[in-house]
Tab-separated table of C-alpha atoms in Angstrom:
chain	number	residue	atom	x	y	z
A	1	MET	CA	-4.193	21.053	1.918
A	2	PHE	CA	-5.578	19.330	3.785
A	3	ASP	CA	-9.493	19.839	2.996
A	4	LEU	CA	-11.326	19.375	5.921
A	5	LYS	CA	-14.846	19.801	4.199
A	6	ARG	CA	-15.024	17.390	3.340
A	7	PRO	CA	-14.274	15.307	6.648
A	8	ARG	CA	-16.649	17.668	8.342
A	9	LEU	CA	-18.822	16.114	5.696
A	10	ALA	CA	-18.186	12.918	6.569
A	11	VAL	CA	-18.857	12.501	10.004
A	12	GLY	CA	-21.777	14.588	9.870
A	13	VAL	CA	-22.970	12.736	7.346
A	14	LEU	CA	-22.381	9.179	9.226
A	15	ALA	CA	-23.749	10.660	12.839
A	16	ALA	CA	-26.849	11.289	11.027
A	17	GLY	CA	-27.005	7.421	9.962
A	18	LEU	CA	-25.972	6.654	13.347
A	19	ALA	CA	-29.262	8.575	14.946
A	20	LEU	CA	-31.137	6.557	11.954
A	21	ALA	CA	-29.213	3.701	12.715
A	22	LEU	CA	-30.017	3.894	16.924
A	23	THR	CA	-34.046	5.046	16.004
A	24	GLY	CA	-33.822	1.585	13.360
A	25	CYS	CA	-32.343	-0.442	16.681
A	26	ALA	CA	-34.963	1.051	19.133
A	27	ALA	CA	-37.792	0.403	16.834
A	28	SER	CA	-39.299	-3.211	18.260
A	29	ALA	CA	-41.498	-3.621	15.874
A	30	ALA	CA	-39.016	-3.293	12.769
A	31	PRO	CA	-38.792	-7.130	10.119
A	32	ALA	CA	-36.902	-10.303	12.205
A	33	GLU	CA	-35.130	-10.356	8.904
A	34	GLU	CA	-33.477	-6.985	9.699
A	35	SER	CA	-29.606	-6.488	10.277
A	36	ALA	CA	-29.023	-4.541	12.676
A	37	ALA	CA	-28.168	-1.041	11.367
A	38	SER	CA	-25.158	-0.390	13.834
A	39	VAL	CA	-23.078	-2.668	16.841
A	40	THR	CA	-21.247	-1.853	19.317
A	41	ILE	CA	-17.917	-3.109	19.610
A	42	GLU	CA	-14.231	-3.433	21.466
A	43	THR	CA	-11.621	-1.594	20.113
A	44	ASN	CA	-8.442	-0.783	21.465
A	45	ASN	CA	-9.412	2.380	22.579
A	46	GLY	CA	-13.004	0.871	23.788
A	47	PRO	CA	-16.179	0.265	23.470
A	48	MET	CA	-17.475	1.782	19.836
A	49	GLU	CA	-20.455	1.969	17.739
A	50	VAL	CA	-20.197	1.378	14.095
A	51	PRO	CA	-22.488	0.806	11.576
A	52	VAL	CA	-22.900	-1.815	9.631
A	53	GLU	CA	-22.222	-2.970	6.333
A	54	PRO	CA	-20.522	0.284	5.908
A	55	LEU	CA	-20.692	0.831	2.063
A	56	ARG	CA	-17.310	3.249	2.054
A	57	VAL	CA	-14.342	2.032	3.707
A	58	ALA	CA	-10.670	2.905	3.820
A	59	ALA	CA	-8.827	0.664	4.758
A	60	LEU	CA	-6.060	1.287	7.184
A	61	ASP	CA	-4.955	-1.512	8.661
A	62	ASN	CA	-2.279	-4.158	6.101
A	63	THR	CA	-3.753	-7.193	8.981
A	64	SER	CA	-6.778	-6.811	8.090
A	65	PHE	CA	-6.206	-6.916	3.824
A	66	ALA	CA	-7.201	-10.329	3.058
A	67	THR	CA	-9.937	-10.172	5.488
A	68	LEU	CA	-11.190	-7.637	4.660
A	69	GLU	CA	-11.181	-9.122	0.645
A	70	ALA	CA	-12.868	-12.245	2.083
A	71	PHE	CA	-15.334	-10.731	3.332
A	72	GLY	CA	-16.284	-8.208	-0.236
A	73	VAL	CA	-14.856	-5.518	1.188
A	74	GLU	CA	-13.210	-3.076	-0.988
A	75	PRO	CA	-11.957	0.138	0.402
A	76	VAL	CA	-12.269	3.634	-0.721
A	77	ALA	CA	-8.322	4.096	0.088
A	78	LEU	CA	-6.223	2.192	1.147
A	79	PRO	CA	-2.046	2.460	1.501
A	80	LYS	CA	-1.317	0.621	-1.852
A	81	PRO	CA	2.499	0.938	-0.884
A	82	LEU	CA	2.048	-1.767	1.668
A	83	LEU	CA	0.350	-4.645	-0.801
A	84	PRO	CA	2.329	-7.154	-1.728
A	85	ARG	CA	3.069	-7.210	-5.048
A	86	GLU	CA	1.139	-10.231	-5.757
A	87	GLY	CA	-2.945	-11.453	-4.270
A	88	PHE	CA	-3.874	-7.357	-3.937
A	89	ASN	CA	-3.582	-7.393	-8.188
A	90	GLU	CA	-7.157	-5.296	-8.620
A	91	TRP	CA	-7.047	-2.895	-5.607
A	92	ALA	CA	-3.471	-2.391	-7.062
A	93	SER	CA	-4.163	-1.411	-10.430
A	94	ASP	CA	-7.526	0.708	-9.460
A	95	ASP	CA	-7.475	3.990	-9.955
A	96	GLU	CA	-10.968	4.346	-8.385
A	97	ILE	CA	-9.320	2.862	-4.724
A	98	LEU	CA	-7.348	6.223	-4.264
A	99	ASP	CA	-3.692	5.620	-2.823
A	100	ALA	CA	-3.864	6.987	1.666
A	101	GLY	CA	0.436	5.907	1.431
A	102	THR	CA	1.458	4.974	3.678
A	103	HIS	CA	2.181	5.161	7.948
A	104	ARG	CA	6.211	7.476	7.031
A	105	GLU	CA	4.311	9.543	4.335
A	106	PRO	CA	0.352	8.698	4.807
A	107	ASP	CA	-1.601	11.702	2.328
A	108	LEU	CA	-3.953	12.604	4.523
A	109	GLU	CA	-6.254	14.120	1.849
A	110	ALA	CA	-6.061	11.604	-0.725
A	111	ILE	CA	-8.291	9.669	2.190
A	112	SER	CA	-10.545	12.576	2.442
A	113	GLU	CA	-11.141	12.579	-0.920
A	114	ALA	CA	-12.594	9.016	-0.414
A	115	ALA	CA	-15.256	10.726	1.087
A	116	PRO	CA	-14.900	6.779	3.483
A	117	ASP	CA	-17.685	5.847	6.338
A	118	LEU	CA	-15.120	4.415	8.315
A	119	ILE	CA	-11.677	4.063	8.440
A	120	ILE	CA	-9.806	0.425	9.976
A	121	GLY	CA	-6.907	2.039	11.409
A	122	GLY	CA	-4.418	1.515	14.573
A	123	TYR	CA	-1.134	-0.460	14.237
A	124	ARG	CA	0.979	0.871	11.797
A	125	PHE	CA	-1.336	4.225	11.012
A	126	ALA	CA	-2.021	4.458	15.219
A	127	ASP	CA	0.011	7.859	15.802
A	128	PHE	CA	-2.551	9.119	12.617
A	129	THR	CA	-5.761	8.069	14.099
A	130	ASP	CA	-6.963	11.994	15.764
A	131	GLU	CA	-5.936	13.412	12.241
A	132	LEU	CA	-8.094	10.691	10.360
A	133	GLU	CA	-10.624	10.714	13.426
A	134	LYS	CA	-11.330	14.458	11.493
A	135	ILE	CA	-12.225	12.986	8.110
A	136	ALA	CA	-14.221	10.089	9.397
A	137	PRO	CA	-14.933	7.528	12.535
A	138	VAL	CA	-11.720	5.777	13.062
A	139	VAL	CA	-11.679	2.085	14.071
A	140	ASP	CA	-8.941	0.572	15.281
A	141	VAL	CA	-8.614	-3.655	15.930
A	142	SER	CA	-5.646	-4.126	15.188
A	143	PRO	CA	-3.693	-6.977	16.690
A	144	SER	CA	-0.907	-5.656	18.534
A	145	ASP	CA	1.819	-7.195	20.986
A	146	GLU	CA	-0.547	-5.643	23.968
A	147	SER	CA	-3.447	-7.601	22.614
A	148	GLU	CA	-5.381	-9.234	26.169
A	149	ASP	CA	-2.970	-12.957	25.853
A	150	GLY	CA	-0.779	-11.855	22.524
A	151	PHE	CA	-0.931	-10.587	18.824
A	152	VAL	CA	-2.033	-14.165	18.174
A	153	GLU	CA	-5.114	-13.900	20.103
A	154	GLY	CA	-4.982	-10.434	19.215
A	155	LEU	CA	-6.182	-11.650	15.567
A	156	LYS	CA	-9.017	-13.211	16.849
A	157	THR	CA	-10.547	-10.452	18.473
A	158	GLN	CA	-10.124	-8.268	15.370
A	159	THR	CA	-11.372	-11.658	12.875
A	160	THR	CA	-14.434	-11.311	15.312
A	161	ALA	CA	-15.227	-7.803	15.408
A	162	LEU	CA	-14.840	-7.590	11.068
A	163	GLY	CA	-17.349	-10.361	11.024
A	164	ALA	CA	-19.844	-8.137	12.905
A	165	ILE	CA	-18.926	-4.840	11.116
A	166	PHE	CA	-19.584	-6.473	7.550
A	167	ASN	CA	-21.823	-8.884	8.959
A	168	LYS	CA	-19.929	-11.991	8.069
A	169	ALA	CA	-19.384	-13.939	11.552
A	170	ASP	CA	-19.749	-16.520	9.941
A	171	GLU	CA	-17.344	-16.240	7.760
A	172	ALA	CA	-15.172	-15.020	10.812
A	173	GLU	CA	-15.559	-18.026	12.990
A	174	SER	CA	-14.159	-20.160	9.844
A	175	LEU	CA	-11.234	-17.757	10.107
A	176	ILE	CA	-10.900	-18.844	13.236
A	177	ALA	CA	-10.856	-21.787	13.290
A	178	GLY	CA	-8.764	-22.603	10.659
A	179	LEU	CA	-6.112	-20.885	12.718
A	180	ASP	CA	-6.609	-22.762	16.052
A	181	GLU	CA	-6.302	-25.973	14.024
A	182	ALA	CA	-3.366	-24.327	13.129
A	183	ILE	CA	-2.481	-24.074	15.678
A	184	GLU	CA	-3.692	-26.893	17.691
A	185	ALA	CA	-1.387	-29.211	14.926
A	186	ALA	CA	1.893	-26.692	15.158
A	187	ALA	CA	1.614	-27.335	18.478
A	188	THR	CA	1.385	-31.088	18.118
A	189	ALA	CA	3.924	-31.629	15.839
A	190	THR	CA	6.688	-29.060	18.587
A	191	ASP	CA	8.352	-29.855	21.764
A	192	GLY	CA	10.259	-27.083	23.369
A	193	GLU	CA	12.758	-27.125	20.623
A	194	SER	CA	15.286	-23.957	20.043
A	195	VAL	CA	15.138	-21.805	17.343
A	196	PHE	CA	16.671	-18.256	16.328
A	197	LEU	CA	13.708	-16.809	15.436
A	198	ALA	CA	15.856	-14.593	12.064
A	199	ASN	CA	14.988	-11.214	9.526
A	200	VAL	CA	16.737	-10.697	6.551
A	201	SER	CA	17.352	-7.937	5.380
A	202	ALA	CA	19.743	-6.354	3.383
A	203	GLY	CA	22.141	-9.393	3.335
A	204	LYS	CA	21.719	-9.503	6.514
A	205	ILE	CA	20.869	-11.933	9.336
A	206	ASP	CA	19.691	-9.947	12.340
A	207	ASN	CA	17.415	-11.096	15.455
A	208	GLY	CA	13.509	-11.207	13.809
A	209	ALA	CA	12.126	-11.608	17.570
A	210	GLY	CA	10.430	-8.054	17.786
A	211	ARG	CA	8.379	-8.725	14.760
A	212	ILE	CA	7.847	-13.074	15.322
A	213	GLY	CA	8.155	-13.793	17.723
A	214	ARG	CA	4.294	-13.966	18.722
A	215	LEU	CA	4.500	-17.201	15.937
A	216	LEU	CA	5.994	-18.695	19.409
A	217	GLU	CA	2.895	-17.732	21.277
A	218	PRO	CA	1.423	-20.798	21.376
A	219	LEU	CA	3.917	-23.052	20.766
A	220	THR	CA	5.754	-24.465	23.346
A	221	LEU	CA	9.057	-23.340	20.605
A	222	LYS	CA	12.200	-21.770	22.931
A	223	ASP	CA	13.929	-19.039	20.974
A	224	VAL	CA	17.606	-18.569	21.872
A	225	PHE	CA	17.482	-14.987	21.223
A	226	ALA	CA	14.240	-13.244	22.347
A	227	SER	CA	14.210	-10.139	22.279
A	228	GLU	CA	14.936	-8.422	25.528
A	229	ASP	CA	17.265	-9.938	25.140
A	230	LEU	CA	19.549	-7.164	23.005
A	231	ASP	CA	19.943	-4.709	22.687
A	232	SER	CA	16.487	-3.673	19.883
A	233	ASP	CA	13.484	-5.484	19.855
A	234	SER	CA	13.253	-3.395	16.519
A	235	VAL	CA	13.579	-5.078	12.870
A	236	HIS	CA	14.985	-1.545	11.848
A	237	VAL	CA	17.686	-1.372	14.376
A	238	ASP	CA	21.076	-3.376	14.164
A	239	SER	CA	21.171	-5.283	17.381
A	240	GLY	CA	24.737	-6.313	16.703
A	241	ILE	CA	24.184	-9.455	16.036
A	242	ALA	CA	26.873	-11.735	14.284
A	243	PRO	CA	26.255	-14.868	12.542
A	244	GLU	CA	29.471	-16.562	14.921
A	245	THR	CA	26.764	-15.873	17.914
A	246	ILE	CA	23.162	-17.037	16.438
A	247	ALA	CA	26.415	-20.753	14.822
A	248	GLN	CA	27.520	-21.121	18.257
A	249	ALA	CA	23.981	-20.753	19.936
A	250	ASN	CA	23.009	-23.941	17.851
A	251	PRO	CA	19.472	-23.633	17.566
A	252	ASP	CA	18.541	-26.656	16.425
A	253	TRP	CA	15.313	-24.368	14.364
A	254	MET	CA	16.027	-21.152	12.752
A	255	ILE	CA	12.662	-19.359	10.990
A	256	VAL	CA	13.574	-16.956	8.423
A	257	LEU	CA	11.614	-13.632	7.450
A	258	ASP	CA	12.242	-11.808	4.582
A	259	ARG	CA	12.009	-8.294	4.686
A	260	ASP	CA	13.641	-6.935	1.637
A	261	ALA	CA	11.275	-9.182	-0.118
A	262	ALA	CA	8.101	-7.795	0.807
A	263	THR	CA	9.164	-3.810	0.639
A	264	ALA	CA	12.639	-3.531	-1.036
A	265	ASP	CA	12.218	-1.502	-4.527
A	266	GLY	CA	14.541	-4.005	-6.664
A	267	GLU	CA	16.902	-6.453	-7.063
A	268	VAL	CA	17.346	-7.848	-3.682
A	269	THR	CA	19.403	-10.624	-2.697
A	270	PRO	CA	16.712	-13.610	-1.412
A	271	ALA	CA	16.886	-14.972	2.135
A	272	LYS	CA	18.076	-18.494	1.415
A	273	GLN	CA	20.384	-16.875	-0.677
A	274	VAL	CA	22.441	-14.808	2.003
A	275	VAL	CA	21.304	-18.016	5.037
A	276	ALA	CA	22.888	-20.517	2.669
A	277	ALA	CA	26.338	-18.404	2.565
A	278	GLN	CA	26.997	-17.987	6.000
A	279	GLU	CA	30.210	-20.032	6.076
A	280	ALA	CA	29.303	-19.993	10.444
A	281	PHE	CA	26.296	-21.162	10.037
A	282	THR	CA	28.045	-24.498	8.030
A	283	LYS	CA	27.944	-26.941	11.387
A	284	THR	CA	25.025	-25.774	13.318
A	285	THR	CA	21.762	-28.528	13.715
A	286	PHE	CA	19.366	-26.011	11.694
A	287	VAL	CA	21.798	-26.504	8.725
A	288	THR	CA	22.822	-30.084	8.341
A	289	LYS	CA	19.554	-30.959	9.280
A	290	ASP	CA	17.813	-28.727	7.505
A	291	GLN	CA	15.814	-27.711	9.643
A	292	ILE	CA	15.374	-23.537	8.321
A	293	ILE	CA	11.373	-22.080	7.152
A	294	TYR	CA	11.323	-19.195	5.390
A	295	LEU	CA	8.085	-17.201	5.644
A	296	ASP	CA	5.627	-16.603	2.758
A	297	SER	CA	7.716	-13.702	0.947
A	298	TYR	CA	5.523	-11.394	1.557
A	299	PHE	CA	4.520	-12.393	5.789
A	300	TYR	CA	5.800	-8.812	6.253
A	301	VAL	CA	3.030	-6.493	5.179
A	302	THR	CA	0.630	-9.401	5.534
A	303	GLU	CA	0.271	-10.220	9.432
A	304	GLY	CA	-3.519	-11.026	8.949
A	305	ILE	CA	-4.806	-14.197	10.893
A	306	GLN	CA	-4.745	-15.920	7.091
A	307	ALA	CA	-0.471	-15.141	7.785
A	308	TYR	CA	-0.596	-16.419	10.836
A	309	THR	CA	-2.784	-19.462	9.866
A	310	ASP	CA	-0.118	-19.988	7.161
A	311	ALA	CA	2.668	-19.655	9.202
A	312	PHE	CA	1.424	-22.390	11.518
A	313	GLU	CA	0.592	-24.647	8.686
A	314	SER	CA	4.267	-24.539	8.130
A	315	ILE	CA	6.131	-24.683	10.892
A	316	ALA	CA	3.637	-28.086	11.414
A	317	SER	CA	4.549	-28.679	8.224
A	318	ALA	CA	7.676	-28.654	7.881
A	319	PHE	CA	8.494	-30.355	11.988
A	320	ASN	CA	6.272	-33.582	11.092
A	321	ALA	CA	8.909	-34.029	8.460
A	322	ALA	CA	12.026	-33.949	10.520
């Protein structure tokens, strides 16, 4: 059963902490070198007062993982099945970091047992915010397609907010500058070319615009199969698009998300092998000119500011080399 006693304690401790924080903020005699004990940030659910540098953080939004790691934050709980198989080995193997399950089957009891002071929620765990708030305050600063000016701009907002919470404003600014630089390089290298955004899963190539169409937000590339033109914009649903249809559209470029590489258990067919096996693609521009960009194998479960920076750098590099 879900233990409600610990959540009440956690909220109570936080409330006391906030009271002290507000008291501390009001004390004009406090030494200037002391950092603020709390900060107000804009979240997807409105402005929220949160403690600065909380000691026990449950990190559920996978788009925040790389940034939290860069800030030196070690969570007390996180959804380990959403961790990339490479790059987060210390978190994955640390038994002191409790497994929060997945957004499809969250382990709320484990999150409660971890006794977090703050939960970085939202994104895949957005539907569980009400339940999570019974454990500890939930900050949702995850990027979304509904973010002001789009998902990519939302990455910057998220990074700035996390920098404020963890007292890493300079590091946050550096990450944002890196993203802006990568975007500028990609925007300079591209000039209205047509592109098919592919999602490869279960040996099939489908429309991935609903998931990686965000890459085109700051660019002028033309998506030949924008998500609104198909029956579904979800990468979890077969849109019905056929390789012959893609070949007939004959886009200049193809950008590929290898979903299986990030999520499937056991042996899977790599996206490159699936693409190479499509006879219908033989005479397309993206094959004959070798204009295919494969996103990082774990992009599907990273999707943070570092992942998008790498993706824009890959786009710039590929287009400049063409």
